[in-house]
PDB file of C-alpha atoms in Angstrom:
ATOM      1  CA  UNK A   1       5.590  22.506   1.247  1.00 52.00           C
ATOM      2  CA  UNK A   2       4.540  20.214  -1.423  1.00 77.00           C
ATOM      3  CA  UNK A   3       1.202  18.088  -0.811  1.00 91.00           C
ATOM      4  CA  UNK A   4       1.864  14.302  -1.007  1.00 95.00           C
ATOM      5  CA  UNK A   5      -0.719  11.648  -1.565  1.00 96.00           C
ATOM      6  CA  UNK A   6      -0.348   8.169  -0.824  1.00 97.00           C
ATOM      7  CA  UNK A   7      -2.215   5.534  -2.398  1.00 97.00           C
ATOM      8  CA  UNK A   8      -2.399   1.931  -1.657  1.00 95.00           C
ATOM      9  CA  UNK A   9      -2.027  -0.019  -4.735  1.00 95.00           C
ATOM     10  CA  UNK A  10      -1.577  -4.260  -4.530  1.00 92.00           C
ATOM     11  CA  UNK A  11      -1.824  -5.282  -8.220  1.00 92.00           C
ATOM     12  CA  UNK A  12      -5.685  -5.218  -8.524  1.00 91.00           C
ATOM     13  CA  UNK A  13      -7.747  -3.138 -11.544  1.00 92.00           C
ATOM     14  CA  UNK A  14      -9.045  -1.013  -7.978  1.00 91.00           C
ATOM     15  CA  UNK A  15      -5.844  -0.302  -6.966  1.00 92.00           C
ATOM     16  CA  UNK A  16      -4.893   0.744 -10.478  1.00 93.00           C
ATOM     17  CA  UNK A  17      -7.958   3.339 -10.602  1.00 94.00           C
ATOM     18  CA  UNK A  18      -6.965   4.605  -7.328  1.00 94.00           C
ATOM     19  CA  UNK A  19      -3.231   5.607  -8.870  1.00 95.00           C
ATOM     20  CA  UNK A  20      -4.958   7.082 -11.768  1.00 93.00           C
ATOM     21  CA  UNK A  21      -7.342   8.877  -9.514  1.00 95.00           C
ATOM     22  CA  UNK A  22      -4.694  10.189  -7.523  1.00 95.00           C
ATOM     23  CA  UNK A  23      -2.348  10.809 -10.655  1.00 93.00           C
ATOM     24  CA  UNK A  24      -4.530  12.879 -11.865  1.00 92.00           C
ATOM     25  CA  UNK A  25      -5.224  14.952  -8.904  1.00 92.00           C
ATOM     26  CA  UNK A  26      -1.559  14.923  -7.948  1.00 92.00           C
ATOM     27  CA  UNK A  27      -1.081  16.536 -11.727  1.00 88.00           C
ATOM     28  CA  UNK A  28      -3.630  19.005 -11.417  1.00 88.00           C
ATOM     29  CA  UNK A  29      -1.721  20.769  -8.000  1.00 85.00           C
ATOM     30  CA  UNK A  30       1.706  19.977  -8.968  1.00 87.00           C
ATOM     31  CA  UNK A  31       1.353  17.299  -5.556  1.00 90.00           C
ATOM     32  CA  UNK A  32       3.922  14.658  -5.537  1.00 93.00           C
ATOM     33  CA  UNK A  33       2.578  10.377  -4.665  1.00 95.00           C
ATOM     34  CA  UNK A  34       3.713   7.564  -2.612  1.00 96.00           C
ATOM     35  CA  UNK A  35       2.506   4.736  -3.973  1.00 96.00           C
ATOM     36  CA  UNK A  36       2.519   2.034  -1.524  1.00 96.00           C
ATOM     37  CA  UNK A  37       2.225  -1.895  -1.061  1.00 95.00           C
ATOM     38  CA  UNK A  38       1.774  -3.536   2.073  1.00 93.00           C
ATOM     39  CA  UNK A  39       2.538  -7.331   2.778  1.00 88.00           C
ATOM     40  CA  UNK A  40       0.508  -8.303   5.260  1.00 82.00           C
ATOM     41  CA  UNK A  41       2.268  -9.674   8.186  1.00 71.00           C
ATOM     42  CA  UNK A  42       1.942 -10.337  11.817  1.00 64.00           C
ATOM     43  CA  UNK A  43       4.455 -10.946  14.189  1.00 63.00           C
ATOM     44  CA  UNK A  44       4.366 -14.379  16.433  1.00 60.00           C
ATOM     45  CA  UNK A  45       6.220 -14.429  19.185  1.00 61.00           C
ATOM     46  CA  UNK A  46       6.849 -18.028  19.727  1.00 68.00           C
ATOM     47  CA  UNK A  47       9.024 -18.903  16.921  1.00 67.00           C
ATOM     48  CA  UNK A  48      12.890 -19.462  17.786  1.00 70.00           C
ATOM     49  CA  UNK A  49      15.622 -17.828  16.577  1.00 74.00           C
ATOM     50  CA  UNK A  50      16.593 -20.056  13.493  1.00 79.00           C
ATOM     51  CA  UNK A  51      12.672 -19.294  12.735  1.00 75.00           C
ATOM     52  CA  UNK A  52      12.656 -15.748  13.053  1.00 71.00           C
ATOM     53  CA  UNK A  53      16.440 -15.501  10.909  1.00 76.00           C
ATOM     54  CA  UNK A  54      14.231 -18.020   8.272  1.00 82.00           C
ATOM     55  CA  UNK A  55      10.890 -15.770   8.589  1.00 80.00           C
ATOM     56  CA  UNK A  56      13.645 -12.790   7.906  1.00 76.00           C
ATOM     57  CA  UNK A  57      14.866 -14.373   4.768  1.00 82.00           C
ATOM     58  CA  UNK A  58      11.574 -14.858   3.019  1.00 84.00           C
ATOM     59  CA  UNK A  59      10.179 -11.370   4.164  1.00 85.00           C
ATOM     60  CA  UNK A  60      13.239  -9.851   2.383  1.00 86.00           C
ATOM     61  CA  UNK A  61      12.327 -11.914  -0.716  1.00 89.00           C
ATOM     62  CA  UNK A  62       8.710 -11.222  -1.253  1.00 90.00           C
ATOM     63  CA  UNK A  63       9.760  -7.942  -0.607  1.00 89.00           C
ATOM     64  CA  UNK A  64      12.258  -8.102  -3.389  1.00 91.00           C
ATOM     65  CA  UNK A  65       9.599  -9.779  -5.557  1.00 91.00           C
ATOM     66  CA  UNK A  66       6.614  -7.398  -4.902  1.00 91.00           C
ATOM     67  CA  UNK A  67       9.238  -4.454  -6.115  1.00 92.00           C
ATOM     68  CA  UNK A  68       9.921  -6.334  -9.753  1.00 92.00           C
ATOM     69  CA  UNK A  69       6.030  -8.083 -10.248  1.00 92.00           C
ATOM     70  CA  UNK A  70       3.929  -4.636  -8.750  1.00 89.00           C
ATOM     71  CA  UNK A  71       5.360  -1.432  -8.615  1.00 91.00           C
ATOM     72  CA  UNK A  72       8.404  -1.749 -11.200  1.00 91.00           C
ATOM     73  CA  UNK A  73       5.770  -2.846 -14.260  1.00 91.00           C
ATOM     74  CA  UNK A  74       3.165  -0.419 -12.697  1.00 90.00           C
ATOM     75  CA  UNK A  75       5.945   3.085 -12.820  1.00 89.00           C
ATOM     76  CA  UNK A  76       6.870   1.338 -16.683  1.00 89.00           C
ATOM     77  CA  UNK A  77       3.143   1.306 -17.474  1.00 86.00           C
ATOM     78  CA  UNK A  78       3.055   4.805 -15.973  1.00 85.00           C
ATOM     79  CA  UNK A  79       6.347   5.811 -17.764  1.00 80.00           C
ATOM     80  CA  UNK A  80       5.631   8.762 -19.432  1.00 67.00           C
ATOM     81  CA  UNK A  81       2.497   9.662 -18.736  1.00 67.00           C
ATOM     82  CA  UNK A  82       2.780  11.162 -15.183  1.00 68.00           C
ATOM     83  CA  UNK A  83       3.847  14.236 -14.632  1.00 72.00           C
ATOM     84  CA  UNK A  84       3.677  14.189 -10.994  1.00 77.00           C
ATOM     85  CA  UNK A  85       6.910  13.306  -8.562  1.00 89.00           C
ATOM     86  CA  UNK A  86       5.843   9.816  -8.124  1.00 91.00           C
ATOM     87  CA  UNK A  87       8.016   7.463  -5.370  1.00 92.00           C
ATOM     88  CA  UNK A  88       7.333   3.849  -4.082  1.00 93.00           C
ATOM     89  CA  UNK A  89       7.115   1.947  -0.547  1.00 95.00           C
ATOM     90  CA  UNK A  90       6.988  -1.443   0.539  1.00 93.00           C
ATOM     91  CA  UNK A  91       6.321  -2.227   3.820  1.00 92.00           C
ATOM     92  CA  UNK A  92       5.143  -5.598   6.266  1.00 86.00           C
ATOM     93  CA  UNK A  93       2.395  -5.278   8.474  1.00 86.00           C
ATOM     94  CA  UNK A  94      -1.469  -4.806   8.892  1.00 87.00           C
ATOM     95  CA  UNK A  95      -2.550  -3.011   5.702  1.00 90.00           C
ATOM     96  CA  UNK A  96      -4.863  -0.530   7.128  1.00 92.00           C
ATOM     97  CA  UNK A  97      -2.658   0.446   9.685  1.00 92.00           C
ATOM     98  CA  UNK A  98       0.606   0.675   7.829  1.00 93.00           C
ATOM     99  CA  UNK A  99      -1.080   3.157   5.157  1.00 95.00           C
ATOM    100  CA  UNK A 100      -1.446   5.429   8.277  1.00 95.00           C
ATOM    101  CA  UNK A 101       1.953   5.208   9.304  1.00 96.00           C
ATOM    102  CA  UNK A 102       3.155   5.425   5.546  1.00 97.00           C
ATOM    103  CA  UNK A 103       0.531   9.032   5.904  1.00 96.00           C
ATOM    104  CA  UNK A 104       1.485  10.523   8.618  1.00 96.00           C
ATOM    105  CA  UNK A 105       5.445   9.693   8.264  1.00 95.00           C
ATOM    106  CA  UNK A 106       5.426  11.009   4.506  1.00 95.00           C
ATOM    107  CA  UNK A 107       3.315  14.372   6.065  1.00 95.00           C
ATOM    108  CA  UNK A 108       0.789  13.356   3.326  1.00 96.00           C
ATOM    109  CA  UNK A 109      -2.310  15.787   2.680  1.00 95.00           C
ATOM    110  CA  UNK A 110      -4.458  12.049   1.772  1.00 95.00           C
ATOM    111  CA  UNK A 111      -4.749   8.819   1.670  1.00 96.00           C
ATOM    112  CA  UNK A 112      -6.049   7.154  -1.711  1.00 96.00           C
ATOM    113  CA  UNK A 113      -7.174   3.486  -1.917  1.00 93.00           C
ATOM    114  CA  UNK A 114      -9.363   1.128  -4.578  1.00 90.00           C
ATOM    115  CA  UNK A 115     -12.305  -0.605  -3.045  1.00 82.00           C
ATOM    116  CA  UNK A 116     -12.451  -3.970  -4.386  1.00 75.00           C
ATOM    117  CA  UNK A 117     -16.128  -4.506  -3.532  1.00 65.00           C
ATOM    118  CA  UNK A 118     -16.375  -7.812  -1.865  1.00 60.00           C
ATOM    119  CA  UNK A 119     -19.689  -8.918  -0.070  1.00 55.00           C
ATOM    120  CA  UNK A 120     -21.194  -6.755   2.483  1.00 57.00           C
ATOM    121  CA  UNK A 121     -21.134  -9.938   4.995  1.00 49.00           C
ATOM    122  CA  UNK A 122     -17.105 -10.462   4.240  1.00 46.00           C
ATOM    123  CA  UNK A 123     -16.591  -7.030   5.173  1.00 49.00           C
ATOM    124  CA  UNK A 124     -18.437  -7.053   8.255  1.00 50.00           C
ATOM    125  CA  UNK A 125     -16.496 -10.377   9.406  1.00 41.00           C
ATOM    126  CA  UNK A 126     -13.636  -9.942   7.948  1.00 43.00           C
ATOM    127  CA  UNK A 127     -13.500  -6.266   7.897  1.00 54.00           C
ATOM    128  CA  UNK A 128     -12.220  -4.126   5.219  1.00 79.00           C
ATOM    129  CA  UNK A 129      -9.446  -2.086   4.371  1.00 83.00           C
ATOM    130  CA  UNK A 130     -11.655   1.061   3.179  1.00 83.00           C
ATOM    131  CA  UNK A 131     -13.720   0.820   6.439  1.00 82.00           C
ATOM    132  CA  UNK A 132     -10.365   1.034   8.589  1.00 85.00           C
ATOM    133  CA  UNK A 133      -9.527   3.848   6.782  1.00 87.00           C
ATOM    134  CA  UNK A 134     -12.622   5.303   6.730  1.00 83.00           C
ATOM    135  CA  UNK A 135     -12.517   5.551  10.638  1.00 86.00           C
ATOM    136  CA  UNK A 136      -8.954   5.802  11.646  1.00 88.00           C
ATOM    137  CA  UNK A 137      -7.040   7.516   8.682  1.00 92.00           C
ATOM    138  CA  UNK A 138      -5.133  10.326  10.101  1.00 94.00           C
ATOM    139  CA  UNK A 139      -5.765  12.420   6.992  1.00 96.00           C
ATOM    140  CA  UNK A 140      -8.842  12.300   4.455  1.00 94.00           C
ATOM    141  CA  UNK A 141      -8.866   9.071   2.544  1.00 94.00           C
ATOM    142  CA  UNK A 142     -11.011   9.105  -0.848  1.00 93.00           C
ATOM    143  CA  UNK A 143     -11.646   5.507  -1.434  1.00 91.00           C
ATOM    144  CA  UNK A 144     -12.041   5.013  -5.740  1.00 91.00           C
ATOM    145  CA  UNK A 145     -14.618   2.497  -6.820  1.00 85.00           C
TER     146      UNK A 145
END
């Protein structure tokens, strides 16, 4: 059985060190990555059905456009560099908690994420991506300044 890591990458120069991190460490072990990108979405249940077919449409487009303005430049940029069996995801839904579903349904070995170091008073009341992962990952997460 191979070990898989997947990282969370959404465009920024952290996210970017965290596929490098994990690039590197993937190359090292012959491991294989999922590199993932959550849009963050949450469902409301009082919308009608021309609403929800509407909400449907756009979700399928900004899905469509994170593939060609993310992860298609970032696996060109990558090109020949890697090594490593590298494969993307795009998913909707609370970041934090999709990376752990994206884990444990890939059977990864860790989670990898960049820490974009925002203020330590957004994070408490806002929270933060790398303290949800932190506490709930369901594998080790190594969060890459």
């Amino acid at each position: 059985m191979s070990v898989k890591f997947v990282v969370g990458y959404d465009g920024s120069a952290a996210s970017r060190r965290a596929v490098e991190f994990a690039l590197a460490r993937a190359e090292e072990g012959g491991a294989s990555i999922v590199i993932a990108h959550v849009l963050e979405w949450s469902p409301y249940t009082f919308l009608t059905p021309e609403e929800l077919a509407e909400r449907h449409g756009r979700r399928e487009q900004e899905m469509e456009r994170a593939k060609s303005a993310l992860l298609e430049p970032l696996l060109s940029a990558l090109g020949k560099k890697k090594t490593a069996n590298v494969e993307t995801v795009i998913k909707y839904g609370h970041i934090a908690d999709t990376l752990c579903k994206i884990a444990e349904d890939s059977g990864a070995a860790q989670l990898v994420i960049g820490r974009q170091g925002g203020t330590a008073l957004a994070a408490r009341v806002f929270g933060s991506v790398a303290g949800s992962l932190a506490q709930a990952a369901p594998v080790p997460c190594t969060i890459v300044p």
